[in-house]
Amino acid sequence: KQWYQRRVRGEDGSCKPYFVIFQNGEEIFERESTESYKTEDPIPFPVSIQISVDIKIQFFSVSDILGTQEMFSLHFHTFYISSSHVRFSREMIDGPHVNTFKQFTESFSVSVELK
């Protein structure tokens, strides 16, 4: 399946998103945003790569003051994806610790579009 876009929603504070995609435990893609965001609007990141089987997407925020900090990650297996759109709600996303969820609104989600 081809993963071509993901969106971050509902972030209360600003961040400069950075993410890494792993396939079967091996890093296959990474991208850093050139802009900082402070919005509840979707933030699209067009990506055009082939993915299959066990996928992990790890998200970071890059800051001049705090450096790179993990925000959250999500995991899925392409075998179980039957739709071209997969939405991960805040509760379905793995955070580095429980306090992470205080940074995100109830409506925070990540959508993955597969083609």
mmCIF file of C-alpha atoms in Angstrom:
data_model
loop_
_atom_site.group_PDB
_atom_site.id
_atom_site.type_symbol
_atom_site.label_atom_id
_atom_site.label_comp_id
_atom_site.label_asym_id
_atom_site.label_seq_id
_atom_site.Cartn_x
_atom_site.Cartn_y
_atom_site.Cartn_z
ATOM 1 C CA LYS A 1 0.000 0.000 0.000
ATOM 2 C CA GLN A 2 1.198 3.492 -0.692
ATOM 3 C CA TRP A 3 1.098 5.997 2.115
ATOM 4 C CA TYR A 4 0.806 9.489 0.755
ATOM 5 C CA GLN A 5 -0.454 11.792 3.461
ATOM 6 C CA ARG A 6 -0.957 12.111 7.158
ATOM 7 C CA ARG A 7 -2.537 14.878 9.178
ATOM 8 C CA VAL A 8 -2.013 16.078 12.709
ATOM 9 C CA ARG A 9 -5.037 17.645 14.408
ATOM 10 C CA GLY A 10 -5.777 19.467 17.628
ATOM 11 C CA GLU A 11 -2.356 20.471 18.940
ATOM 12 C CA ASP A 12 -2.714 23.214 21.595
ATOM 13 C CA GLY A 13 0.893 24.367 21.654
ATOM 14 C CA SER A 14 3.172 25.108 18.773
ATOM 15 C CA CYS A 15 5.495 22.504 17.330
ATOM 16 C CA LYS A 16 7.779 21.913 14.414
ATOM 17 C CA PRO A 17 6.734 18.369 13.520
ATOM 18 C CA TYR A 18 9.221 15.703 12.526
ATOM 19 C CA PHE A 19 8.353 12.101 11.833
ATOM 20 C CA VAL A 20 10.039 8.813 11.042
ATOM 21 C CA ILE A 21 8.422 5.798 9.383
ATOM 22 C CA PHE A 22 9.617 2.302 10.264
ATOM 23 C CA GLN A 23 8.744 -0.843 8.330
ATOM 24 C CA ASN A 24 9.410 -4.141 10.108
ATOM 25 C CA GLY A 25 11.600 -2.248 12.578
ATOM 26 C CA GLU A 26 13.792 -0.586 9.945
ATOM 27 C CA GLU A 27 13.691 3.150 9.258
ATOM 28 C CA ILE A 28 12.484 3.762 5.698
ATOM 29 C CA PHE A 29 11.570 7.465 5.684
ATOM 30 C CA GLU A 30 11.889 10.664 7.703
ATOM 31 C CA ARG A 31 10.703 14.214 7.237
ATOM 32 C CA GLU A 32 11.000 17.438 9.202
ATOM 33 C CA SER A 33 8.634 20.344 8.709
ATOM 34 C CA THR A 34 10.162 23.648 7.712
ATOM 35 C CA GLU A 35 7.424 25.528 9.598
ATOM 36 C CA SER A 36 6.224 25.723 13.192
ATOM 37 C CA TYR A 37 2.523 25.220 13.802
ATOM 38 C CA LYS A 38 0.141 26.340 16.500
ATOM 39 C CA THR A 39 -3.234 25.340 15.197
ATOM 40 C CA GLU A 40 -6.125 22.940 15.498
ATOM 41 C CA ASP A 41 -6.427 22.783 11.722
ATOM 42 C CA PRO A 42 -5.082 19.724 9.910
ATOM 43 C CA ILE A 43 -1.395 19.830 9.038
ATOM 44 C CA PRO A 44 -0.822 17.804 5.861
ATOM 45 C CA PHE A 45 2.470 16.043 5.136
ATOM 46 C CA PRO A 46 2.377 14.588 1.624
ATOM 47 C CA VAL A 47 4.504 11.459 1.417
ATOM 48 C CA SER A 48 4.731 9.062 -1.495
ATOM 49 C CA ILE A 49 6.404 5.810 -0.480
ATOM 50 C CA GLN A 50 5.513 2.146 -0.619
ATOM 51 C CA ILE A 51 4.725 0.568 2.743
ATOM 52 C CA SER A 52 3.701 -2.919 3.755
ATOM 53 C CA VAL A 53 3.295 -5.171 6.767
ATOM 54 C CA ASP A 54 4.275 -3.857 10.219
ATOM 55 C CA ILE A 55 4.433 -0.027 10.266
ATOM 56 C CA LYS A 56 5.418 2.361 13.063
ATOM 57 C CA ILE A 57 5.268 6.127 12.642
ATOM 58 C CA GLN A 58 7.051 8.091 15.352
ATOM 59 C CA PHE A 59 6.398 11.826 15.714
ATOM 60 C CA PHE A 60 8.688 14.409 17.263
ATOM 61 C CA SER A 61 8.641 18.146 17.895
ATOM 62 C CA VAL A 62 11.801 20.101 17.139
ATOM 63 C CA SER A 63 12.506 23.221 19.207
ATOM 64 C CA ASP A 64 15.488 25.558 19.394
ATOM 65 C CA ILE A 65 15.089 25.613 23.182
ATOM 66 C CA LEU A 66 14.168 22.006 24.029
ATOM 67 C CA GLY A 67 15.719 20.154 21.089
ATOM 68 C CA THR A 68 13.937 17.134 19.628
ATOM 69 C CA GLN A 69 11.254 15.571 21.825
ATOM 70 C CA GLU A 70 9.079 12.555 21.063
ATOM 71 C CA MET A 71 5.412 13.513 20.961
ATOM 72 C CA PHE A 72 3.775 10.175 20.145
ATOM 73 C CA SER A 73 3.821 7.160 17.847
ATOM 74 C CA LEU A 74 1.324 4.903 16.164
ATOM 75 C CA HIS A 75 1.488 1.352 14.879
ATOM 76 C CA PHE A 76 -0.496 -0.592 12.310
ATOM 77 C CA HIS A 77 -0.201 -3.587 10.016
ATOM 78 C CA THR A 78 -1.179 -3.033 6.387
ATOM 79 C CA PHE A 79 -2.711 -6.528 6.141
ATOM 80 C CA TYR A 80 -5.542 -5.398 8.433
ATOM 81 C CA ILE A 81 -6.230 -2.127 6.582
ATOM 82 C CA SER A 82 -9.174 -2.518 4.216
ATOM 83 C CA SER A 83 -9.922 1.170 3.704
ATOM 84 C CA SER A 84 -7.910 3.929 2.043
ATOM 85 C CA HIS A 85 -8.361 6.134 5.132
ATOM 86 C CA VAL A 86 -7.354 5.194 8.669
ATOM 87 C CA ARG A 87 -7.983 7.588 11.564
ATOM 88 C CA PHE A 88 -6.190 7.163 14.879
ATOM 89 C CA SER A 89 -7.939 8.961 17.736
ATOM 90 C CA ARG A 90 -5.996 10.337 20.681
ATOM 91 C CA GLU A 91 -6.770 7.203 22.719
ATOM 92 C CA MET A 92 -5.339 4.926 19.996
ATOM 93 C CA ILE A 93 -1.997 6.748 19.850
ATOM 94 C CA ASP A 94 1.007 5.711 21.968
ATOM 95 C CA GLY A 95 2.554 8.575 23.934
ATOM 96 C CA PRO A 96 5.971 8.566 25.579
ATOM 97 C CA HIS A 97 4.196 8.995 28.931
ATOM 98 C CA VAL A 98 0.731 9.750 30.312
ATOM 99 C CA ASN A 99 1.341 13.524 30.511
ATOM 100 C CA THR A 100 1.541 13.672 26.710
ATOM 101 C CA PHE A 101 -2.239 13.734 26.399
ATOM 102 C CA LYS A 102 -2.411 17.013 28.318
ATOM 103 C CA GLN A 103 -0.757 18.644 25.291
ATOM 104 C CA PHE A 104 -3.495 17.556 22.895
ATOM 105 C CA THR A 105 -7.200 18.358 22.753
ATOM 106 C CA GLU A 106 -9.910 15.684 22.878
ATOM 107 C CA SER A 107 -10.269 15.975 19.095
ATOM 108 C CA PHE A 108 -6.596 15.283 18.378
ATOM 109 C CA SER A 109 -6.155 12.583 15.750
ATOM 110 C CA VAL A 110 -3.822 11.364 13.054
ATOM 111 C CA SER A 111 -5.213 10.318 9.697
ATOM 112 C CA VAL A 112 -3.316 8.136 7.286
ATOM 113 C CA GLU A 113 -4.405 8.070 3.652
ATOM 114 C CA LEU A 114 -3.418 4.952 1.711
ATOM 115 C CA LYS A 115 -3.513 4.720 -2.038
#
